[in-house]
CSV table of C-alpha atoms in Angstrom, one decimal:
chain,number,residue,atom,x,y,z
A,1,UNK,CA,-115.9,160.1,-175.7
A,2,UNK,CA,-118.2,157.1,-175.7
A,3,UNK,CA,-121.0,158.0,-173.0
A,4,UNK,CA,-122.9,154.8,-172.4
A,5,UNK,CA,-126.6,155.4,-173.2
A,6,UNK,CA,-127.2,158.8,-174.0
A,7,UNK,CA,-130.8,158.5,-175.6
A,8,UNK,CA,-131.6,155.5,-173.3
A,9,UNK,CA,-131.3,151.6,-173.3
A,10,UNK,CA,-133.6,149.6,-175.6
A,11,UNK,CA,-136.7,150.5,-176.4
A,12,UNK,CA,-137.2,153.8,-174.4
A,13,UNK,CA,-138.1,156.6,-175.4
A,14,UNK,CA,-140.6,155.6,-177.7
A,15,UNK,CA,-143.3,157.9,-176.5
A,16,UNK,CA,-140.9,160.4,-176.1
A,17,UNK,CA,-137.8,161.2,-177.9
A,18,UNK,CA,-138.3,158.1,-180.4
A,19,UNK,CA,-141.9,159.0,-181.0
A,20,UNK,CA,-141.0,159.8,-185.1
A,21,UNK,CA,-139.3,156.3,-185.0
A,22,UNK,CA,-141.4,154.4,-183.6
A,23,UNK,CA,-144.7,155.6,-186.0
A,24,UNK,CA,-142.7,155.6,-189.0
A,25,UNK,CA,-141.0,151.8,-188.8
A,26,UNK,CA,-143.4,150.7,-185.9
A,27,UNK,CA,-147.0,152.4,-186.8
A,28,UNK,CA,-150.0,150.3,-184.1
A,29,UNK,CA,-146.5,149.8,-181.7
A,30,UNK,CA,-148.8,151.4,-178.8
A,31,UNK,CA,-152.2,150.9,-177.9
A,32,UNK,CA,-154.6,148.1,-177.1
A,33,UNK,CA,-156.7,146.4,-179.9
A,34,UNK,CA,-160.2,144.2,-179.1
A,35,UNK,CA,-162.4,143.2,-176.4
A,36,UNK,CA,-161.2,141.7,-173.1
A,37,UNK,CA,-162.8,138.2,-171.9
A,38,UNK,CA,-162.4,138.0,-168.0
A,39,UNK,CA,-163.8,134.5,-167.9
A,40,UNK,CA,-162.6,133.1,-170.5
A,41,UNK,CA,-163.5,129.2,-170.9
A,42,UNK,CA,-160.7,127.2,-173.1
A,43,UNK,CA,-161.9,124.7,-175.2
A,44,UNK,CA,-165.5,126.6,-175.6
A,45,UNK,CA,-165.1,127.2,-179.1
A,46,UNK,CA,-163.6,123.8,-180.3
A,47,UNK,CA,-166.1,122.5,-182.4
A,48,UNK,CA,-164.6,119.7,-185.4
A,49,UNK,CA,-167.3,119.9,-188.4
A,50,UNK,CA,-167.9,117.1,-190.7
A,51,UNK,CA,-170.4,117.5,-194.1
A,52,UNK,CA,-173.2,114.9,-194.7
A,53,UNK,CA,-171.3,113.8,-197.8
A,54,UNK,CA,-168.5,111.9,-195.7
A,55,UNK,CA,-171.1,110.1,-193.0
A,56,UNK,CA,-171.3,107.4,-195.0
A,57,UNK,CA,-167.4,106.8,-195.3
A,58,UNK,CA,-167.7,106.2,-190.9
A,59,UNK,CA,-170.1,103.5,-191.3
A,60,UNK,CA,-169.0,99.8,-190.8
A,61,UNK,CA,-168.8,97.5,-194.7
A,62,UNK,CA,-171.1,95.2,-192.5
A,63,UNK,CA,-173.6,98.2,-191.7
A,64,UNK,CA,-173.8,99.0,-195.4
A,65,UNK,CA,-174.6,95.4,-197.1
A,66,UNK,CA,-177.6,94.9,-194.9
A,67,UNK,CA,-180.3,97.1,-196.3
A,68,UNK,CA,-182.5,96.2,-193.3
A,69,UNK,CA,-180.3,97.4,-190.8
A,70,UNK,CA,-180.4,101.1,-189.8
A,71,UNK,CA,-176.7,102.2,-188.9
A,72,UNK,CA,-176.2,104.9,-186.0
A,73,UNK,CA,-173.2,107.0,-186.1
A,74,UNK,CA,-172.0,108.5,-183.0
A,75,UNK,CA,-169.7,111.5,-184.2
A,76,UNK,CA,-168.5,112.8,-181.0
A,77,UNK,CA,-167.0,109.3,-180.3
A,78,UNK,CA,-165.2,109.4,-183.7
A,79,UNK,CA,-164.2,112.8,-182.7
A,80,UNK,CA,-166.5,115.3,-184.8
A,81,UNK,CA,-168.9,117.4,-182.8
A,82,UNK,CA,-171.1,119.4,-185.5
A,83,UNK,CA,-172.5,118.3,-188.4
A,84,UNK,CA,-172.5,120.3,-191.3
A,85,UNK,CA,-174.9,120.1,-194.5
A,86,UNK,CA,-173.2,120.1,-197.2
A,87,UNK,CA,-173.4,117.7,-199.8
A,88,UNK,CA,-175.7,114.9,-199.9
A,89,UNK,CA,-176.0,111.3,-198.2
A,90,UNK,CA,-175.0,109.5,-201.8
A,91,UNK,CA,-176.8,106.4,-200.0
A,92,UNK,CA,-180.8,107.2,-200.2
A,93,UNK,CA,-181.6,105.4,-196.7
A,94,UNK,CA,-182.1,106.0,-193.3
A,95,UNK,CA,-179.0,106.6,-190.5
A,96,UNK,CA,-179.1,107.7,-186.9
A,97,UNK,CA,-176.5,110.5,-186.2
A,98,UNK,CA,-175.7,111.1,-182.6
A,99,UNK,CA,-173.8,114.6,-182.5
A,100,UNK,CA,-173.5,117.4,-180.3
A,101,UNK,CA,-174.2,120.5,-182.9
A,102,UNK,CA,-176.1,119.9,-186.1
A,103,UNK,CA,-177.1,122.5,-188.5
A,104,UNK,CA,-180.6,123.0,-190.2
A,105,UNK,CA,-179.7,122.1,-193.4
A,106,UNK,CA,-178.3,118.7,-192.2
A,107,UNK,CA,-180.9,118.2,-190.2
A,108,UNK,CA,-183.8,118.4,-192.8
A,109,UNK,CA,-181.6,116.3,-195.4
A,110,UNK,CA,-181.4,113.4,-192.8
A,111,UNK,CA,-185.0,113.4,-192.0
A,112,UNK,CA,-185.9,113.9,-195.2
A,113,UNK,CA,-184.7,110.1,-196.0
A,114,UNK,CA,-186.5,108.7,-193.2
A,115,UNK,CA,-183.4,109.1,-190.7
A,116,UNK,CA,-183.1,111.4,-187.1
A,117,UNK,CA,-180.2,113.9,-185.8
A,118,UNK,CA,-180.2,113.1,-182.0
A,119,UNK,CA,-178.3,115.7,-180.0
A,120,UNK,CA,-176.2,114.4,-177.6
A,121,UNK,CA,-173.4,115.6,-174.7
C-alpha cells in the first residue's frame, strides 16, 4: 500500500532519521557561521577607489593647457570617495584633490609635487 509520508515531508528528519544523508550530500547543512551585527549601517562600507594615475584623465582639456592654473578635482562629486596611490601623476604639477578617504601613499605623492589632499564630507 502507498502510506503517504512515512519518513516525513520534505526536509525532516535531518537531525534525526536523515542525519547520514544530510552529512554525506549536505555536510555545513546545520549550524551558524560568523559574527552577528545588531546595528548594522548600510552603505557604511561603500567606499569607490580611484589610483593617482587616472586623476589626470577627470581634469577639464582647458584645466590642462594652462600651466598657471592649479586644477582642483572634487572626487566625491564625480563619484569616487578614496583615493588610492598607485601609480604616478604622469603630469609633474600641482592639483587640489577634494576626497573623503585618501591613503598615505597618495597623499605624500601629491604633496610631493607641490599639490594638497583636502578631506572632505
Amino acid at each position: 500500500k502507498h502510506r503517504k509520508h512515512p519518513s516525513g515531508r520534505g526536509k525532516a528528519g535531518g537531525q534525526h532519521h536523515h542525519r547520514i544523508m544530510f552529512d554525506k550530500f549536505h555536510p555545513g547543512y546545520f549550524g551558524k557561521v560568523g559574527m552577528r551585527t545588531f546595528h548594522k549601517v548600510p552603505g557604511e562600507s561603500f567606499k569607490p577607489t580611484i589610483g593617482l594615475e587616472s586623476i589626470w584623465g577627470l581634469v577639464p582639456k582647458e584645466m590642462l593647457e594652462d600651466e598657471k592654473l592649479v586644477p582642483v578635482v572634487d572626487l566625491p562629486k564625480l563619484g569616487y570617495f578614496k583615493l588610492l596611490g598607485n601609480g604616478s601623476l604622469r603630469l609633474k604639477r600641482p592639483i587640489v584633490i577634494k576626497t573623503r578617504w585618501v591613503s598615505k601613499a597618495a597623499e605624500k605623492k601629491v604633496n610631493r609635487l607641490g599639490g594638497r589632499v583636502i578631506l572632505s564630507e
